[in-house]
PDB file of N, CA and C in Angstrom:
ATOM      1  N   MET I 412       0.812  -1.183   0.000  1.00 71.00           N
ATOM      2  CA  MET I 412       0.000   0.000   0.000  1.00 71.00           C
ATOM      3  C   MET I 412       0.867   1.262   0.000  1.00 71.00           C
ATOM      4  N   ILE I 413       1.848   1.340   0.894  1.00 82.00           N
ATOM      5  CA  ILE I 413       2.709   2.520   0.981  1.00 82.00           C
ATOM      6  C   ILE I 413       3.554   2.656  -0.285  1.00 82.00           C
ATOM      7  N   SER I 414       3.979   1.554  -0.856  1.00 82.00           N
ATOM      8  CA  SER I 414       4.824   1.622  -2.050  1.00 82.00           C
ATOM      9  C   SER I 414       4.094   2.279  -3.222  1.00 82.00           C
ATOM     10  N   GLY I 415       2.784   2.219  -3.246  1.00 85.00           N
ATOM     11  CA  GLY I 415       2.010   2.851  -4.299  1.00 85.00           C
ATOM     12  C   GLY I 415       1.754   4.333  -4.059  1.00 85.00           C
ATOM     13  N   LYS I 416       2.252   4.865  -2.942  1.00 91.00           N
ATOM     14  CA  LYS I 416       2.025   6.263  -2.582  1.00 91.00           C
ATOM     15  C   LYS I 416       3.332   7.051  -2.554  1.00 91.00           C
ATOM     16  N   GLN I 417       4.233   6.770  -3.489  1.00 93.00           N
ATOM     17  CA  GLN I 417       5.534   7.435  -3.497  1.00 93.00           C
ATOM     18  C   GLN I 417       5.641   8.554  -4.537  1.00 93.00           C
ATOM     19  N   THR I 418       4.550   8.877  -5.197  1.00 93.00           N
ATOM     20  CA  THR I 418       4.535   9.989  -6.143  1.00 93.00           C
ATOM     21  C   THR I 418       4.712  11.285  -5.362  1.00 93.00           C
ATOM     22  N   ILE I 419       5.611  12.145  -5.823  1.00 94.00           N
ATOM     23  CA  ILE I 419       5.892  13.408  -5.146  1.00 94.00           C
ATOM     24  C   ILE I 419       5.051  14.522  -5.765  1.00 94.00           C
ATOM     25  N   SER I 420       4.424  15.291  -4.889  1.00 96.00           N
ATOM     26  CA  SER I 420       3.637  16.451  -5.295  1.00 96.00           C
ATOM     27  C   SER I 420       3.944  17.593  -4.338  1.00 96.00           C
ATOM     28  N   THR I 421       3.522  18.788  -4.707  1.00 97.00           N
ATOM     29  CA  THR I 421       3.704  19.955  -3.862  1.00 97.00           C
ATOM     30  C   THR I 421       2.440  20.182  -3.049  1.00 97.00           C
ATOM     31  N   TYR I 422       2.609  20.379  -1.737  1.00 97.00           N
ATOM     32  CA  TYR I 422       1.489  20.573  -0.822  1.00 97.00           C
ATOM     33  C   TYR I 422       1.721  21.825   0.014  1.00 97.00           C
ATOM     34  N   VAL I 423       0.655  22.532   0.324  1.00 97.00           N
ATOM     35  CA  VAL I 423       0.701  23.636   1.276  1.00 97.00           C
ATOM     36  C   VAL I 423       0.376  23.034   2.638  1.00 97.00           C
ATOM     37  N   VAL I 424       1.349  23.119   3.564  1.00 97.00           N
ATOM     38  CA  VAL I 424       1.217  22.509   4.875  1.00 97.00           C
ATOM     39  C   VAL I 424       1.101  23.604   5.930  1.00 97.00           C
ATOM     40  N   VAL I 425       0.074  23.509   6.769  1.00 97.00           N
ATOM     41  CA  VAL I 425      -0.091  24.420   7.898  1.00 97.00           C
ATOM     42  C   VAL I 425       0.505  23.701   9.109  1.00 97.00           C
ATOM     43  N   LEU I 426       1.690  24.148   9.515  1.00 95.00           N
ATOM     44  CA  LEU I 426       2.368  23.517  10.643  1.00 95.00           C
ATOM     45  C   LEU I 426       1.787  24.020  11.953  1.00 95.00           C
ATOM     46  N   ASP I 427       1.949  23.216  13.016  1.00 94.00           N
ATOM     47  CA  ASP I 427       1.514  23.655  14.340  1.00 94.00           C
ATOM     48  C   ASP I 427       2.201  24.975  14.637  1.00 94.00           C
ATOM     49  N   GLY I 428       1.488  25.910  15.192  1.00 91.00           N
ATOM     50  CA  GLY I 428       2.022  27.238  15.446  1.00 91.00           C
ATOM     51  C   GLY I 428       1.628  28.232  14.371  1.00 91.00           C
ATOM     52  N   GLY I 429       0.995  27.739  13.282  1.00 94.00           N
ATOM     53  CA  GLY I 429       0.471  28.628  12.261  1.00 94.00           C
ATOM     54  C   GLY I 429       1.368  28.896  11.074  1.00 94.00           C
ATOM     55  N   THR I 430       2.603  28.414  11.091  1.00 96.00           N
ATOM     56  CA  THR I 430       3.486  28.604   9.954  1.00 96.00           C
ATOM     57  C   THR I 430       2.955  27.828   8.752  1.00 96.00           C
ATOM     58  N   VAL I 431       2.963  28.460   7.586  1.00 97.00           N
ATOM     59  CA  VAL I 431       2.513  27.810   6.362  1.00 97.00           C
ATOM     60  C   VAL I 431       3.736  27.608   5.464  1.00 97.00           C
ATOM     61  N   GLU I 432       3.958  26.375   5.023  1.00 96.00           N
ATOM     62  CA  GLU I 432       5.089  26.048   4.151  1.00 96.00           C
ATOM     63  C   GLU I 432       4.594  25.263   2.952  1.00 96.00           C
ATOM     64  N   THR I 433       5.238  25.478   1.828  1.00 97.00           N
ATOM     65  CA  THR I 433       4.979  24.674   0.645  1.00 97.00           C
ATOM     66  C   THR I 433       6.081  23.618   0.585  1.00 97.00           C
ATOM     67  N   LEU I 434       5.689  22.342   0.649  1.00 96.00           N
ATOM     68  CA  LEU I 434       6.647  21.241   0.705  1.00 96.00           C
ATOM     69  C   LEU I 434       6.388  20.243  -0.411  1.00 96.00           C
ATOM     70  N   GLU I 435       7.451  19.646  -0.905  1.00 97.00           N
ATOM     71  CA  GLU I 435       7.323  18.532  -1.836  1.00 97.00           C
ATOM     72  C   GLU I 435       7.331  17.257  -1.013  1.00 97.00           C
ATOM     73  N   LEU I 436       6.213  16.545  -1.038  1.00 96.00           N
ATOM     74  CA  LEU I 436       6.020  15.350  -0.225  1.00 96.00           C
ATOM     75  C   LEU I 436       5.529  14.203  -1.081  1.00 96.00           C
ATOM     76  N   THR I 437       5.796  12.988  -0.622  1.00 96.00           N
ATOM     77  CA  THR I 437       5.163  11.837  -1.250  1.00 96.00           C
ATOM     78  C   THR I 437       3.703  11.822  -0.800  1.00 96.00           C
ATOM     79  N   ALA I 438       2.880  11.110  -1.524  1.00 95.00           N
ATOM     80  CA  ALA I 438       1.479  10.962  -1.124  1.00 95.00           C
ATOM     81  C   ALA I 438       1.398  10.315   0.259  1.00 95.00           C
ATOM     82  N   ALA I 439       2.300   9.381   0.554  1.00 94.00           N
ATOM     83  CA  ALA I 439       2.307   8.713   1.857  1.00 94.00           C
ATOM     84  C   ALA I 439       2.607   9.690   2.988  1.00 94.00           C
ATOM     85  N   GLN I 440       3.537  10.627   2.772  1.00 95.00           N
ATOM     86  CA  GLN I 440       3.813  11.647   3.784  1.00 95.00           C
ATOM     87  C   GLN I 440       2.602  12.563   3.955  1.00 95.00           C
ATOM     88  N   ALA I 441       2.011  12.999   2.851  1.00 95.00           N
ATOM     89  CA  ALA I 441       0.878  13.920   2.892  1.00 95.00           C
ATOM     90  C   ALA I 441      -0.340  13.296   3.564  1.00 95.00           C
ATOM     91  N   GLU I 442      -0.492  11.995   3.443  1.00 93.00           N
ATOM     92  CA  GLU I 442      -1.641  11.304   4.022  1.00 93.00           C
ATOM     93  C   GLU I 442      -1.360  10.771   5.420  1.00 93.00           C
ATOM     94  N   GLY I 443      -0.158  11.045   5.974  1.00 93.00           N
ATOM     95  CA  GLY I 443       0.156  10.670   7.346  1.00 93.00           C
ATOM     96  C   GLY I 443       0.677   9.269   7.548  1.00 93.00           C
ATOM     97  N   PHE I 444       1.091   8.601   6.479  1.00 93.00           N
ATOM     98  CA  PHE I 444       1.619   7.242   6.604  1.00 93.00           C
ATOM     99  C   PHE I 444       3.125   7.213   6.824  1.00 93.00           C
ATOM    100  N   GLU I 445       3.819   8.311   6.481  1.00 95.00           N
ATOM    101  CA  GLU I 445       5.273   8.394   6.631  1.00 95.00           C
ATOM    102  C   GLU I 445       5.654   9.695   7.324  1.00 95.00           C
ATOM    103  N   CYS I 446       6.806   9.674   8.011  1.00 95.00           N
ATOM    104  CA  CYS I 446       7.359  10.850   8.663  1.00 95.00           C
ATOM    105  C   CYS I 446       7.673  11.921   7.616  1.00 95.00           C
ATOM    106  N   LEU I 447       7.383  13.188   7.933  1.00 93.00           N
ATOM    107  CA  LEU I 447       7.690  14.293   7.029  1.00 93.00           C
ATOM    108  C   LEU I 447       9.180  14.412   6.740  1.00 93.00           C
ATOM    109  N   THR I 448      10.025  14.032   7.693  1.00 91.00           N
ATOM    110  CA  THR I 448      11.463  14.228   7.557  1.00 91.00           C
ATOM    111  C   THR I 448      12.175  13.025   6.943  1.00 91.00           C
ATOM    112  N   CYS I 449      12.038  11.868   7.561  1.00 93.00           N
ATOM    113  CA  CYS I 449      12.840  10.711   7.145  1.00 93.00           C
ATOM    114  C   CYS I 449      12.061   9.671   6.339  1.00 93.00           C
ATOM    115  N   LYS I 450      10.749   9.866   6.169  1.00 93.00           N
ATOM    116  CA  LYS I 450       9.884   8.962   5.416  1.00 93.00           C
ATOM    117  C   LYS I 450       9.707   7.593   6.062  1.00 93.00           C
ATOM    118  N   ALA I 451      10.099   7.456   7.332  1.00 91.00           N
ATOM    119  CA  ALA I 451       9.891   6.186   8.034  1.00 91.00           C
ATOM    120  C   ALA I 451       8.403   5.995   8.289  1.00 91.00           C
ATOM    121  N   GLN I 452       7.990   4.741   8.337  1.00 90.00           N
ATOM    122  CA  GLN I 452       6.619   4.428   8.696  1.00 90.00           C
ATOM    123  C   GLN I 452       6.520   4.374  10.217  1.00 90.00           C
ATOM    124  N   CYS I 453       5.358   4.678  10.735  1.00 84.00           N
ATOM    125  CA  CYS I 453       5.158   4.725  12.180  1.00 84.00           C
ATOM    126  C   CYS I 453       5.472   3.370  12.822  1.00 84.00           C
ATOM    127  N   SER I 454       6.172   3.429  13.969  1.00 83.00           N
ATOM    128  CA  SER I 454       6.471   2.218  14.740  1.00 83.00           C
ATOM    129  C   SER I 454       6.406   2.575  16.220  1.00 83.00           C
ATOM    130  N   ASN I 455       7.153   1.877  17.044  1.00 79.00           N
ATOM    131  CA  ASN I 455       7.173   2.135  18.484  1.00 79.00           C
ATOM    132  C   ASN I 455       8.420   2.924  18.869  1.00 79.00           C
ATOM    133  N   GLY I 456       8.466   3.427  20.082  1.00 76.00           N
ATOM    134  CA  GLY I 456       9.637   4.130  20.601  1.00 76.00           C
ATOM    135  C   GLY I 456       9.940   5.378  19.802  1.00 76.00           C
ATOM    136  N   ALA I 457      11.201   5.540  19.371  1.00 74.00           N
ATOM    137  CA  ALA I 457      11.632   6.731  18.637  1.00 74.00           C
ATOM    138  C   ALA I 457      10.971   6.823  17.272  1.00 74.00           C
ATOM    139  N   GLY I 458      10.378   5.733  16.791  1.00 79.00           N
ATOM    140  CA  GLY I 458       9.691   5.739  15.505  1.00 79.00           C
ATOM    141  C   GLY I 458       8.223   6.110  15.612  1.00 79.00           C
ATOM    142  N   ALA I 459       7.754   6.336  16.846  1.00 89.00           N
ATOM    143  CA  ALA I 459       6.351   6.717  17.029  1.00 89.00           C
ATOM    144  C   ALA I 459       6.123   8.105  16.436  1.00 89.00           C
ATOM    145  N   PHE I 460       4.938   8.352  15.951  1.00 92.00           N
ATOM    146  CA  PHE I 460       4.610   9.611  15.287  1.00 92.00           C
ATOM    147  C   PHE I 460       3.939  10.598  16.222  1.00 92.00           C
ATOM    148  N   GLN I 461       4.188  11.878  15.954  1.00 93.00           N
ATOM    149  CA  GLN I 461       3.488  12.957  16.630  1.00 93.00           C
ATOM    150  C   GLN I 461       2.976  13.903  15.550  1.00 93.00           C
ATOM    151  N   PRO I 462       1.716  14.335  15.617  1.00 94.00           N
ATOM    152  CA  PRO I 462       1.208  15.269  14.611  1.00 94.00           C
ATOM    153  C   PRO I 462       1.956  16.590  14.688  1.00 94.00           C
ATOM    154  N   VAL I 463       2.287  17.151  13.519  1.00 95.00           N
ATOM    155  CA  VAL I 463       3.021  18.423  13.469  1.00 95.00           C
ATOM    156  C   VAL I 463       2.331  19.458  12.588  1.00 95.00           C
ATOM    157  N   GLY I 464       1.203  19.096  12.006  1.00 96.00           N
ATOM    158  CA  GLY I 464       0.484  20.040  11.169  1.00 96.00           C
ATOM    159  C   GLY I 464      -0.584  19.345  10.363  1.00 96.00           C
ATOM    160  N   ARG I 465      -1.074  20.086   9.340  1.00 97.00           N
ATOM    161  CA  ARG I 465      -2.126  19.505   8.506  1.00 97.00           C
ATOM    162  C   ARG I 465      -2.046  20.080   7.101  1.00 97.00           C
ATOM    163  N   ILE I 466      -2.598  19.339   6.201  1.00 97.00           N
ATOM    164  CA  ILE I 466      -2.774  19.790   4.826  1.00 97.00           C
ATOM    165  C   ILE I 466      -4.282  19.903   4.634  1.00 97.00           C
ATOM    166  N   PRO I 467      -4.771  21.142   4.427  1.00 94.00           N
ATOM    167  CA  PRO I 467      -6.217  21.308   4.257  1.00 94.00           C
ATOM    168  C   PRO I 467      -6.763  20.371   3.172  1.00 94.00           C
ATOM    169  N   SER I 468      -7.858  19.752   3.442  1.00 92.00           N
ATOM    170  CA  SER I 468      -8.583  18.808   2.582  1.00 92.00           C
ATOM    171  C   SER I 468      -7.831  17.509   2.325  1.00 92.00           C
ATOM    172  N   VAL I 469      -6.683  17.286   3.005  1.00 94.00           N
ATOM    173  CA  VAL I 469      -5.975  16.004   2.887  1.00 94.00           C
ATOM    174  C   VAL I 469      -5.930  15.318   4.243  1.00 94.00           C
ATOM    175  N   GLY I 470      -5.432  16.010   5.272  1.00 93.00           N
ATOM    176  CA  GLY I 470      -5.357  15.433   6.603  1.00 93.00           C
ATOM    177  C   GLY I 470      -4.142  15.893   7.375  1.00 93.00           C
ATOM    178  N   SER I 471      -3.884  15.212   8.484  1.00 95.00           N
ATOM    179  CA  SER I 471      -2.766  15.554   9.354  1.00 95.00           C
ATOM    180  C   SER I 471      -1.455  15.001   8.816  1.00 95.00           C
ATOM    181  N   VAL I 472      -0.364  15.710   9.140  1.00 96.00           N
ATOM    182  CA  VAL I 472       0.987  15.244   8.805  1.00 96.00           C
ATOM    183  C   VAL I 472       1.748  15.028  10.106  1.00 96.00           C
ATOM    184  N   PHE I 473       2.743  14.149  10.055  1.00 95.00           N
ATOM    185  CA  PHE I 473       3.412  13.692  11.264  1.00 95.00           C
ATOM    186  C   PHE I 473       4.929  13.662  11.093  1.00 95.00           C
ATOM    187  N   GLN I 474       5.627  13.725  12.230  1.00 94.00           N
ATOM    188  CA  GLN I 474       7.055  13.435  12.279  1.00 94.00           C
ATOM    189  C   GLN I 474       7.249  12.339  13.309  1.00 94.00           C
ATOM    190  N   CYS I 475       8.275  11.511  13.110  1.00 92.00           N
ATOM    191  CA  CYS I 475       8.583  10.507  14.116  1.00 92.00           C
ATOM    192  C   CYS I 475       9.309  11.199  15.273  1.00 92.00           C
ATOM    193  N   ILE I 476       9.249  10.601  16.429  1.00 90.00           N
ATOM    194  CA  ILE I 476       9.860  11.171  17.633  1.00 90.00           C
ATOM    195  C   ILE I 476      11.351  11.418  17.400  1.00 90.00           C
ATOM    196  N   ALA I 477      12.023  10.546  16.670  1.00 89.00           N
ATOM    197  CA  ALA I 477      13.457  10.691  16.413  1.00 89.00           C
ATOM    198  C   ALA I 477      13.754  11.947  15.594  1.00 89.00           C
ATOM    199  N   CYS I 478      12.857  12.379  14.744  1.00 91.00           N
ATOM    200  CA  CYS I 478      13.081  13.541  13.876  1.00 91.00           C
ATOM    201  C   CYS I 478      12.580  14.856  14.455  1.00 91.00           C
ATOM    202  N   LEU I 479      11.771  14.821  15.462  1.00 88.00           N
ATOM    203  CA  LEU I 479      11.231  16.068  16.021  1.00 88.00           C
ATOM    204  C   LEU I 479      12.381  16.980  16.442  1.00 88.00           C
ATOM    205  N   GLY I 480      12.306  18.221  16.045  1.00 66.00           N
ATOM    206  CA  GLY I 480      13.356  19.177  16.354  1.00 66.00           C
ATOM    207  C   GLY I 480      14.457  19.213  15.317  1.00 66.00           C
ATOM    208  N   GLY I 481      14.433  18.284  14.349  1.00 55.00           N
ATOM    209  CA  GLY I 481      15.447  18.253  13.297  1.00 55.00           C
ATOM    210  C   GLY I 481      15.018  19.068  12.100  1.00 55.00           C
ATOM    211  N   ALA I 482      15.917  19.233  11.179  1.00 47.00           N
ATOM    212  CA  ALA I 482      15.619  19.995   9.957  1.00 47.00           C
ATOM    213  C   ALA I 482      14.766  19.167   9.022  1.00 47.00           C
ATOM    214  N   ARG I 483      13.891  19.858   8.276  1.00 46.00           N
ATOM    215  CA  ARG I 483      13.075  19.202   7.256  1.00 46.00           C
ATOM    216  C   ARG I 483      13.837  19.175   5.967  1.00 46.00           C
TER     217      ARG I 483
END
């Protein structure tokens, strides 16, 4: 399922705190299946996801705990 969502498109992302960024993301990242930074799929521990924003009319976007605070 995730392998079929690797097409890259440009999305307007409203990050927590109100910052708006235009990012090139895979469909899997935009739909919340992969981390915004490292593209890892959600797991346990440092791989667990935390919501960091949303894409209007698409849904929430996430980063894994290991990537939080890192550069996008």
